[in-house]
Short mmCIF file of C-alpha atoms and ligand atoms in Angstrom, two decimals:
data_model
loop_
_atom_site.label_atom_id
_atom_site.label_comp_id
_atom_site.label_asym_id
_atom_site.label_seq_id
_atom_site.Cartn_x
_atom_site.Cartn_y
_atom_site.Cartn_z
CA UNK A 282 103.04 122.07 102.13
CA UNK A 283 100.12 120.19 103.76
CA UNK A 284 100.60 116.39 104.69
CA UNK A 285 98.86 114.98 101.45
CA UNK A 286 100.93 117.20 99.33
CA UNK A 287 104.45 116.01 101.07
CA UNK A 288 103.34 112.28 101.12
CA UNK A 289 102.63 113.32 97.20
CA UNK A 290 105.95 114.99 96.60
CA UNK A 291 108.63 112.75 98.40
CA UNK A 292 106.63 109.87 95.94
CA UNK A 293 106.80 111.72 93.08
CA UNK A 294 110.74 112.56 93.37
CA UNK A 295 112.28 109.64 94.17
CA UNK A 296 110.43 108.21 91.54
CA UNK A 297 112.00 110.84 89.13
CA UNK A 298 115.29 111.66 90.42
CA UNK A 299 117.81 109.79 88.77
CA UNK A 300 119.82 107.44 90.72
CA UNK A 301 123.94 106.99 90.18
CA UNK A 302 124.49 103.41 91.06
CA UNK A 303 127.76 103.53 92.83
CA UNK A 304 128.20 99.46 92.55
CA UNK A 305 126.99 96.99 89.85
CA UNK A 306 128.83 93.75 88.19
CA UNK A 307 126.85 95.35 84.77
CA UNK A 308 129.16 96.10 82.02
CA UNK A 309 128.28 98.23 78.18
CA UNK A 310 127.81 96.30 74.85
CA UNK A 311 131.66 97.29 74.28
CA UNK A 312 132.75 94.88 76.58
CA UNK A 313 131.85 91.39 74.64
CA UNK A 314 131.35 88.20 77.19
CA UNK A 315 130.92 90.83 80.19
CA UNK A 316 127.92 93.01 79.26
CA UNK A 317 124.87 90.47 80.67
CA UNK A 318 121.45 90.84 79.69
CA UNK A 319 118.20 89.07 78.42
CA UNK A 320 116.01 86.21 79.72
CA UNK A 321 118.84 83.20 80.28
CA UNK A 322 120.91 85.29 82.14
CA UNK A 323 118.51 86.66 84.39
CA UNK A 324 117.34 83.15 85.56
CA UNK A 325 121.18 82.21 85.67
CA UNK A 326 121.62 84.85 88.56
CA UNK A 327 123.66 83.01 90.99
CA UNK A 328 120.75 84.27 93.72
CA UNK A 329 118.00 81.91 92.04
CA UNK A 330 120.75 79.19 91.19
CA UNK A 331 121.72 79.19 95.07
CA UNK A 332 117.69 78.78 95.76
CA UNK A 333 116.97 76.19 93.17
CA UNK A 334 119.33 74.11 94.68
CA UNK A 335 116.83 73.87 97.58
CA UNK A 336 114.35 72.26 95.37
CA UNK A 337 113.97 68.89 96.43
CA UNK A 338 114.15 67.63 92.71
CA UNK A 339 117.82 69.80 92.12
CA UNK A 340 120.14 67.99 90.31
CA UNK A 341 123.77 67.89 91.61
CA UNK A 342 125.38 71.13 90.81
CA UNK A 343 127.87 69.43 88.64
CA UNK A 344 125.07 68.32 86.60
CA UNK A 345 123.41 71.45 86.47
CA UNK A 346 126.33 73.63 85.57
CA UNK A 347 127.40 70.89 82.84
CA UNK A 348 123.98 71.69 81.00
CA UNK A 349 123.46 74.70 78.53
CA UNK A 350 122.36 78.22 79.92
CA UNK A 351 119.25 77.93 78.31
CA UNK A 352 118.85 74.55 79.37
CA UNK A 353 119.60 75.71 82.96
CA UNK A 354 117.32 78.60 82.59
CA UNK A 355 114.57 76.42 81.45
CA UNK A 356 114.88 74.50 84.65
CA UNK A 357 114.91 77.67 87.16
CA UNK A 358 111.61 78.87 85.13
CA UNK A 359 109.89 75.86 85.67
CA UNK A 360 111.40 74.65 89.37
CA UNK A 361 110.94 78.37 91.20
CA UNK A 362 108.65 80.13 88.69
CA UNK A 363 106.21 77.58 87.83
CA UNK A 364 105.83 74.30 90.03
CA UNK A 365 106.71 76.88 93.14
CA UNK A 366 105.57 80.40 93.84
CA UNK A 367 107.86 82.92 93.73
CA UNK A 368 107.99 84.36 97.39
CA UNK A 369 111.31 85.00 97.40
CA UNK A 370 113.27 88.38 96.89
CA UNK A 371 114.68 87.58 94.18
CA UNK A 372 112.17 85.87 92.19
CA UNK A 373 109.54 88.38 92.94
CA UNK A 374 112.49 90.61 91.42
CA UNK A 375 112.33 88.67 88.65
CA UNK A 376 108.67 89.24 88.24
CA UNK A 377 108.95 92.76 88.45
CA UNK A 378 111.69 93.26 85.48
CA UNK A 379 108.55 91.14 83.60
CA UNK A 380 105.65 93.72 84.88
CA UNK A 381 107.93 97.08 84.02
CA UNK A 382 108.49 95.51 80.57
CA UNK A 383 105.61 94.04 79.80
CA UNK A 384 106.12 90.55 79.50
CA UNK A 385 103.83 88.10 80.29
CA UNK A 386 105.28 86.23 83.53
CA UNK A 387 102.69 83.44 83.11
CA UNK A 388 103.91 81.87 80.11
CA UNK A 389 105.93 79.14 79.30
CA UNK A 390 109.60 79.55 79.32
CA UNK A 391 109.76 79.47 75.60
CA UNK A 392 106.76 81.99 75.33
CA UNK A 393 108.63 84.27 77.81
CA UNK A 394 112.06 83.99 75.75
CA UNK A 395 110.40 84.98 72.66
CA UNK A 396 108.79 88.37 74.29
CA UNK A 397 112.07 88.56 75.77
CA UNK A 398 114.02 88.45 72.80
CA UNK A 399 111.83 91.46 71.17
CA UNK A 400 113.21 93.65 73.61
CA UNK A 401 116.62 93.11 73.39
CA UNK A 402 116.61 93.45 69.74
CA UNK A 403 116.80 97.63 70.18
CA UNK A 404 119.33 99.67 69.57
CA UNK A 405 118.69 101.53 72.43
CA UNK A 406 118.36 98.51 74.69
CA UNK A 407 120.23 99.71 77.33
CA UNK A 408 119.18 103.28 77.79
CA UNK A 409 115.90 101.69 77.70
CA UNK A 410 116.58 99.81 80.74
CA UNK A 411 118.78 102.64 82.51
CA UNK A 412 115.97 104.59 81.81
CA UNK A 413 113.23 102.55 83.30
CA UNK A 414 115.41 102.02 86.31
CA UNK A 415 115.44 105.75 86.98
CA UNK A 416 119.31 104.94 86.61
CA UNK A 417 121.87 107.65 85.40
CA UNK A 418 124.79 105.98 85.35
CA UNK A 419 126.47 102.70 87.52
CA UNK A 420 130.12 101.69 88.07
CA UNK A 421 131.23 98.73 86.89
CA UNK A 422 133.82 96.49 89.08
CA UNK A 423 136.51 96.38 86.65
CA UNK A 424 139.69 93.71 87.52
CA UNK A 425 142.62 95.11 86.01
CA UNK A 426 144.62 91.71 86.10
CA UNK A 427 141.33 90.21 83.93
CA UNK A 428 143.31 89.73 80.21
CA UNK A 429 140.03 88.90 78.97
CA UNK A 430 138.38 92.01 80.09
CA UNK A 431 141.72 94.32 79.93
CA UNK A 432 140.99 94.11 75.78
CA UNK A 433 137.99 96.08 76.14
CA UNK A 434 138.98 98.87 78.61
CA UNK A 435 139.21 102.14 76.69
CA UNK A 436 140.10 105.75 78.05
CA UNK A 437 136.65 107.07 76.18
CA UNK A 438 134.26 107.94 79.16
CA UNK A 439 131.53 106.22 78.47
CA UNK A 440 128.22 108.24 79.53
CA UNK A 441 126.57 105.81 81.40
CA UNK A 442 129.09 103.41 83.21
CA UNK A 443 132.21 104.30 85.15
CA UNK A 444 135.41 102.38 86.01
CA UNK A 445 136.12 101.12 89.49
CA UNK A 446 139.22 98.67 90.21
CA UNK A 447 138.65 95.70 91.89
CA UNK A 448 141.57 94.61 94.11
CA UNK A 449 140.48 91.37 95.14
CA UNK A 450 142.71 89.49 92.41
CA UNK A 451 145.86 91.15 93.66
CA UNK A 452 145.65 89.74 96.95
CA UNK A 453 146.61 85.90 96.02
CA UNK A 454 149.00 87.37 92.48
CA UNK A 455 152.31 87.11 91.72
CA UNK A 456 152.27 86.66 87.78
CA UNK A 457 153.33 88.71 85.19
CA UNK A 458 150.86 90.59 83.40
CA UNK A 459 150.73 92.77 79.85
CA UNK A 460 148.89 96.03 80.17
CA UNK A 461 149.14 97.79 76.43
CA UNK A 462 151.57 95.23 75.78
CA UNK A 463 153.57 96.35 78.42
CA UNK A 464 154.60 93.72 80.62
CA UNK A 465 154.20 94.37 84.19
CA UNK A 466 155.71 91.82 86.96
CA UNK A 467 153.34 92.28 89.79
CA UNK A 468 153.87 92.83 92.66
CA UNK A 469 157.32 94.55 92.58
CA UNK A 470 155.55 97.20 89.96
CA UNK A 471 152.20 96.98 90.89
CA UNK A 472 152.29 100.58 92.35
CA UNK A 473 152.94 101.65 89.37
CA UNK A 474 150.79 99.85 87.25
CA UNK A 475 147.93 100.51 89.28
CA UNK A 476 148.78 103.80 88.59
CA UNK A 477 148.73 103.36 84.72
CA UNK A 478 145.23 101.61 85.03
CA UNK A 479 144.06 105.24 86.74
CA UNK A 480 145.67 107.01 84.16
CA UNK A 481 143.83 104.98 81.97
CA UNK A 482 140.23 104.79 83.07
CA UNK A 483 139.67 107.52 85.82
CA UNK A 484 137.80 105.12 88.09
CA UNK A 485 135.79 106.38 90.72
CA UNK A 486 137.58 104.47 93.12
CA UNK A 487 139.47 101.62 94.41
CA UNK A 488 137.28 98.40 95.93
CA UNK A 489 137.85 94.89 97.72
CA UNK A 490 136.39 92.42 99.22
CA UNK A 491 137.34 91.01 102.65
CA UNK A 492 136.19 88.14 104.79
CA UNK A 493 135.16 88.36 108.63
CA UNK A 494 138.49 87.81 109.76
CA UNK A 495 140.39 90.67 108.03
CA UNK A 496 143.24 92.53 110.35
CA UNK A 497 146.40 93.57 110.44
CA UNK A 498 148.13 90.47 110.74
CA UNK A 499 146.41 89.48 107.10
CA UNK A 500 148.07 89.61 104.05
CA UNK A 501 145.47 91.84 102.55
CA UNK A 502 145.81 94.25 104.83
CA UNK A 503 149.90 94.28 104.22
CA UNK A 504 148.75 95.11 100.80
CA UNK A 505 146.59 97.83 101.40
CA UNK A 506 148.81 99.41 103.80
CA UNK A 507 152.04 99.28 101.50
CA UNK A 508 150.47 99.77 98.04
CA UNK A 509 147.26 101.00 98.04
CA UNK A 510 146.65 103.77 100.58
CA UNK A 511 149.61 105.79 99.60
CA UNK A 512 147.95 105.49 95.90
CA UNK A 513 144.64 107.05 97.30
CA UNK A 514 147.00 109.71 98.90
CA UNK A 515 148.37 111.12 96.68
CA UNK A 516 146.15 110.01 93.65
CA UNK A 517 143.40 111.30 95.79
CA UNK A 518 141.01 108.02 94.51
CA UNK A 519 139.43 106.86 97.75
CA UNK A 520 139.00 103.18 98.41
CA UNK A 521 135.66 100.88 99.08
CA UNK A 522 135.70 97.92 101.48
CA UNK A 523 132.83 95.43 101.74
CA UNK A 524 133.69 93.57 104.00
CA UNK A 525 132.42 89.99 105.87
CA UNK A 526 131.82 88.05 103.40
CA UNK A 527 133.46 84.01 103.12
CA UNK A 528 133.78 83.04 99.74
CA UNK A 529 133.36 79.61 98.50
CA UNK A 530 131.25 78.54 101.56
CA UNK A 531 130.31 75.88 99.30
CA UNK A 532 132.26 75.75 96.25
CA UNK A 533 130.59 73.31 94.16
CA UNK A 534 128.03 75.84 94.09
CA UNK A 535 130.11 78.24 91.86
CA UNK A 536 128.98 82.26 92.47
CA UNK A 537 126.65 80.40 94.41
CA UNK A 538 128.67 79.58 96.62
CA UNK A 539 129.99 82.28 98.85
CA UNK A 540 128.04 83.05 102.47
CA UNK A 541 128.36 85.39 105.13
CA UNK A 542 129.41 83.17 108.50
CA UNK A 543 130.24 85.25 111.19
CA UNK A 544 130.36 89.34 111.58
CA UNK A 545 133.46 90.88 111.57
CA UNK A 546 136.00 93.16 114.14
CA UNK A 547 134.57 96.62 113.68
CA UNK A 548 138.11 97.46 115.07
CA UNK A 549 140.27 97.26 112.59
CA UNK A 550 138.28 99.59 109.92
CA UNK A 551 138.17 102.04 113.22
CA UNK A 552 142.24 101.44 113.11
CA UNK A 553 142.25 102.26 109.32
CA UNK A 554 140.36 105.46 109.36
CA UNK A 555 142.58 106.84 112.62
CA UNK A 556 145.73 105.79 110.58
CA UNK A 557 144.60 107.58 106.97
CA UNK A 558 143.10 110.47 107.56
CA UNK A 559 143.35 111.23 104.30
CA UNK A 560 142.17 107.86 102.76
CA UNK A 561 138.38 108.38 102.38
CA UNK A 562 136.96 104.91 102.83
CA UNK A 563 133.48 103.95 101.31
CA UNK A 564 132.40 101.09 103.27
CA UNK A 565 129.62 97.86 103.69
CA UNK A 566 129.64 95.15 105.89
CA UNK A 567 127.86 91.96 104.97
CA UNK A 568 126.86 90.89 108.96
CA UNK A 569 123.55 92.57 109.42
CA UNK A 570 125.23 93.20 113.04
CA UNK A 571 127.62 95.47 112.08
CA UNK A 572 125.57 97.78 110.41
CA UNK A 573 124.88 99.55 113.89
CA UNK A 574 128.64 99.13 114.99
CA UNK A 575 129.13 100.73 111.29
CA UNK A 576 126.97 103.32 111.45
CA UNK A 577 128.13 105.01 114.90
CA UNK A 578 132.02 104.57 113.58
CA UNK A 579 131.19 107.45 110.48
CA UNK A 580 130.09 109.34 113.54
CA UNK A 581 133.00 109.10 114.26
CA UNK A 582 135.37 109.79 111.28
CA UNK A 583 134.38 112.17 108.39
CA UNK A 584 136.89 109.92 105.70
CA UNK A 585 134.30 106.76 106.61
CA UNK A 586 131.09 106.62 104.38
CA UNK A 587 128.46 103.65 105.06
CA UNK A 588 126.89 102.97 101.70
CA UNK A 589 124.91 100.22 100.77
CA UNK A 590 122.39 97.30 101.82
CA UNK A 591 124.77 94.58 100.41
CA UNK A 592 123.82 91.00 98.87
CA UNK A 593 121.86 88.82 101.26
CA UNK A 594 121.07 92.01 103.59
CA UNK A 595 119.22 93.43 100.61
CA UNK A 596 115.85 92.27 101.22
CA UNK A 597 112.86 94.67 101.90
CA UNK A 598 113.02 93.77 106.32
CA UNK A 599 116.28 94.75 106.21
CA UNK A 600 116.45 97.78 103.92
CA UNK A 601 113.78 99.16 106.00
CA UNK A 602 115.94 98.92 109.52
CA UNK A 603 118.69 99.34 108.16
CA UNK A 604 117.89 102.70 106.63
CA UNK A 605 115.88 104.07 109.51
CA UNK A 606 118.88 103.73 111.88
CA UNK A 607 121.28 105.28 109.39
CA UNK A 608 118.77 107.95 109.21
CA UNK A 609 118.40 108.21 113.18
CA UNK A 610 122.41 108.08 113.13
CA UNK A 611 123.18 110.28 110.66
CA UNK A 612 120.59 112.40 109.18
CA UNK A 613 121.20 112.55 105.38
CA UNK A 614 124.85 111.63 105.88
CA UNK A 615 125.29 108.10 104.17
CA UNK A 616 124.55 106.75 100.90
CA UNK A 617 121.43 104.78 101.10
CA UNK A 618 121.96 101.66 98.66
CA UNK A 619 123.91 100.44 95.48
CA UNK A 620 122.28 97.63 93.15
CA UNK A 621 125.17 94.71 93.17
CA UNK A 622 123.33 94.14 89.73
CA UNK A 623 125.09 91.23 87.25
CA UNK A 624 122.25 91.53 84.47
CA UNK A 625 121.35 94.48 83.31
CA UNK A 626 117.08 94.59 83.91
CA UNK A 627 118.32 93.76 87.81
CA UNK A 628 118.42 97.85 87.85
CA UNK A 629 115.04 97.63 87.71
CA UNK A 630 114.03 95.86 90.21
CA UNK A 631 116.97 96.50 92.80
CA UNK A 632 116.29 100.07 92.22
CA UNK A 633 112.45 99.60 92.29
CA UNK A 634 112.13 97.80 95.69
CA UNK A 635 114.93 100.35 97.23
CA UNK A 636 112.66 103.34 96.25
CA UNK A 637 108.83 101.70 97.78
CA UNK A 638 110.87 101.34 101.01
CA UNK A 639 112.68 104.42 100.66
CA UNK A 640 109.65 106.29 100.02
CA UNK A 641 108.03 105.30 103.22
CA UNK A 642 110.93 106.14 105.53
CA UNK A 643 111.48 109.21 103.81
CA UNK A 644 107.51 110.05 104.47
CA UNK A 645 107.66 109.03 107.90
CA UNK A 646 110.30 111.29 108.83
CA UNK A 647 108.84 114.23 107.20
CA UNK A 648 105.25 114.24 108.67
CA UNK A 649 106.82 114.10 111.72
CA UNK A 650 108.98 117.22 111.35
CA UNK A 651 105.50 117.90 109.93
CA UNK A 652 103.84 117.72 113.11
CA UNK A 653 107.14 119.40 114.95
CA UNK A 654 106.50 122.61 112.67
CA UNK A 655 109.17 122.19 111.09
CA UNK A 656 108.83 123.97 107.40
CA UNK A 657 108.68 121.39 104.57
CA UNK A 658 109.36 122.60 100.82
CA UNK A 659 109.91 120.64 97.98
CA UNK A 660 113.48 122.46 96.86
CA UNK A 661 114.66 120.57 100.28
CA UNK A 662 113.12 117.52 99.80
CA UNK A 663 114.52 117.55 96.35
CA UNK A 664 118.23 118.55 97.65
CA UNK A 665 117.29 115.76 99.93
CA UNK A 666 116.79 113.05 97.81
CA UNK A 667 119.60 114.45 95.17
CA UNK A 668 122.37 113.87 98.17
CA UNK A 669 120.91 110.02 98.80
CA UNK A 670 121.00 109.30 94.99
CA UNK A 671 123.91 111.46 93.86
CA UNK A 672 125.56 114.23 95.31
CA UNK A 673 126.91 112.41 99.00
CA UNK A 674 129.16 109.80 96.56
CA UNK A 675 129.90 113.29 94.43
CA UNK A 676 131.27 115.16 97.13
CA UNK A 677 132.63 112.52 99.71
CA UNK A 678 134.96 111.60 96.82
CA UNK A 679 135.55 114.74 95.28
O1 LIG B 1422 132.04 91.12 96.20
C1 LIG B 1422 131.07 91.55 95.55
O2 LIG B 1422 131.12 92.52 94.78
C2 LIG B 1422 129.73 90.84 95.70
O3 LIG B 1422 128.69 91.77 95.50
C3 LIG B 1422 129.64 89.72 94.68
O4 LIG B 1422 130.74 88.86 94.87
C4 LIG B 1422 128.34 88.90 94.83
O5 LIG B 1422 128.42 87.76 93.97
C5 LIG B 1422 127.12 89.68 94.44
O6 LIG B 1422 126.93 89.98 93.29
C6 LIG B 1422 126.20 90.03 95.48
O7 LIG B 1422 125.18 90.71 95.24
ZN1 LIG B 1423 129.21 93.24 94.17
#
């Protein structure tokens, strides 16, 4: 291929290869109270909540979160949509669910609900969406000690969300819990009722969250040692760490509140990968330091995967260096991104801002191999782009 025709093709096929989103808060209709979508919860995204509380007429969080959603979502329309301009990432998000669907962004916020509403109305809602995201499926981040949430788990695969268990809840637990009306104590049996959940939802994998200071001397990492790894052994289910991040940094801020204050000891994950050789480890770091220290550790160890551009990294500055040193690093060896989306349009414009930037690094590279004579075809741009949206998660876990 010439250069126009490559610059044409990379375009045209990551805008048409589907993407499997390997880590969303999004959950299906069958999960009542979970499954967030529509106009009020968009503009309740703890992202714009965080930045409206920057407005110099905020009201006190405790004021704000005491009013309705819609009354709340009224407020973010009209503080960081209407009396401000939205420069930030994720209002301009916000703007771009309203461009892909059609909805008039310059309306009032009762206008706006109304077009909203429409839309949601279909049956098809969410394959709409999915489909407009270039999405083919996401994992959800499923907390198997959530009652509320246990009552809709069900062993029917569902063709366009996947199970992942979340282990952050197990850290702090020592209740009893019913699973099928079995009651488990945790932790003597939590082996084996983590074992149970498997058996019950075939999730992709296990995931947790861990602050800056995470090492051996913590309790979490007691936890993973004695119960978890030797679950991904011989269960072969690998494990994801994202890891960095302080919660509660200010906690009258709710989701709000959590922050990223210091980066963290590349160490100990270098400790964990020497130690499980067969534990395959999908990790993030929150720091935008350790992405390089993160990056030259997979070089390192074939069971560590970097994926992701995670949560306050995930801005279009960022994305961009971050993907061109993976790239440098590792060739086609990582897995570029995952959304982190909590309402379901988010896929949209997560997915739509990863694939602009995407696009251009991906062009870059090529028209240089260009000019090196190397031989471009579209089958291996296509197998390219397949193992960044697909296949790498596919096989590193498989
Ligand atoms: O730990 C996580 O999964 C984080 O992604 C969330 O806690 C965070 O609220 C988020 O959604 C960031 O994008
Ligand atoms: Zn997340």
């Amino acid at each position: 291929m010439n250069k126009s025709e490559i610059i044409e093709t990379i375009a045209e096929l990551i805008n048409t290869t589907p993407i499997y989103d390997i880590h969303t808060h999004l959950f299906p209709k069958s999960f009542p109270g979970f499954a967030l979508y529509g106009l009020d919860n968009l503009l309740n995204y703890h992202y714009l909540i965080a930045e409206y509380f920057r407005t110099f007429e905020a009201l006190e969080p405790e004021v704000f979160f005491g009013l309705s959603k819609e009354a709340r979502s009224e407020i973010i329309w009209n503080e960081l949509f209407v009396m401000k301009t939205p420069l930030s990432e994720a209002t301009i998000g916000v703007i771009d669910i309203f461009n892909t669907l059609g909805i008039d962004s310059t309306g009032s916020y009762e206008k706006t609900k109304e077009s909203f509403k429409n839309l949601t109305n279909r049956d098809d809602y969410f394959e709409f969406i999915f489909k407009k995201a270039g999405v083919s499926k996401v994992v959800m981040t499923n907390d198997p000690l959530n009652e509320e949430e246990l009552s809709s788990w069900n062993n029917q695969s569902n063709q366009m969300f996947d199970y992942a268990l979340r282990l952050d809840s197990f850290v702090n637990f020592n209740g009893r819990i019913s699973f099928q009306d079995r009651p488990y104590h945790i932790p003597q049996q939590t082996s084996e009722y983590l074992i149970k959940c498997i058996e019950y939802v075939q999730p992709r994998y296990f995931a947790i969250s861990l602050s800056h200071e995470f090492n051996v001397a913590t309790k979490e990492y007691e936890f993973l040692d004695e119960v978890v790894f030797p679950i991904c052994k011989n269960k072969q289910i690998p494990i994801s760490l994202m890891i960095g991040v302080t919660r509660q940094v200010n906690p009258a801020y709710e989701l709000a509140g959590d922050g990223v204050l210091e980066k963290a000891d590349v160490s100990v994950l270098t400790h964990l990968c020497a130690r499980n050789p067969d534990v395959k480890f999908l990790v993030t770091y929150l720091s935008r330091e350790n992405q390089y220290e993160l990056t030259v550790l997979a070089r390192k160890f074939p069971n560590l995967m970097p994926f992701g551009i995670w949560w306050f990294l995930n801005i279009p500055e960022l994305i961009n260096e971050i993907t061109e040193m993976r790239m440098s690093l590792l060739g086609n060896g990582f897995i570029p991104q995952h959304s982190d989306a909590r309402i379901l349009e988010q896929l949209i414009y997560k997915w739509g801002r990863f694939r602009s930037i995407f696009t251009d690094v991906l062009t870059k590279r090529y028209l240089e191999l260009y000019d090196k004579n190397v031989p471009i075809t579209k089958d291996r741009i296509q197998l390219d782009i397949n193992s960044f949206f697909q296949t790498n998660f596919q096989n590193f876990i498989s």
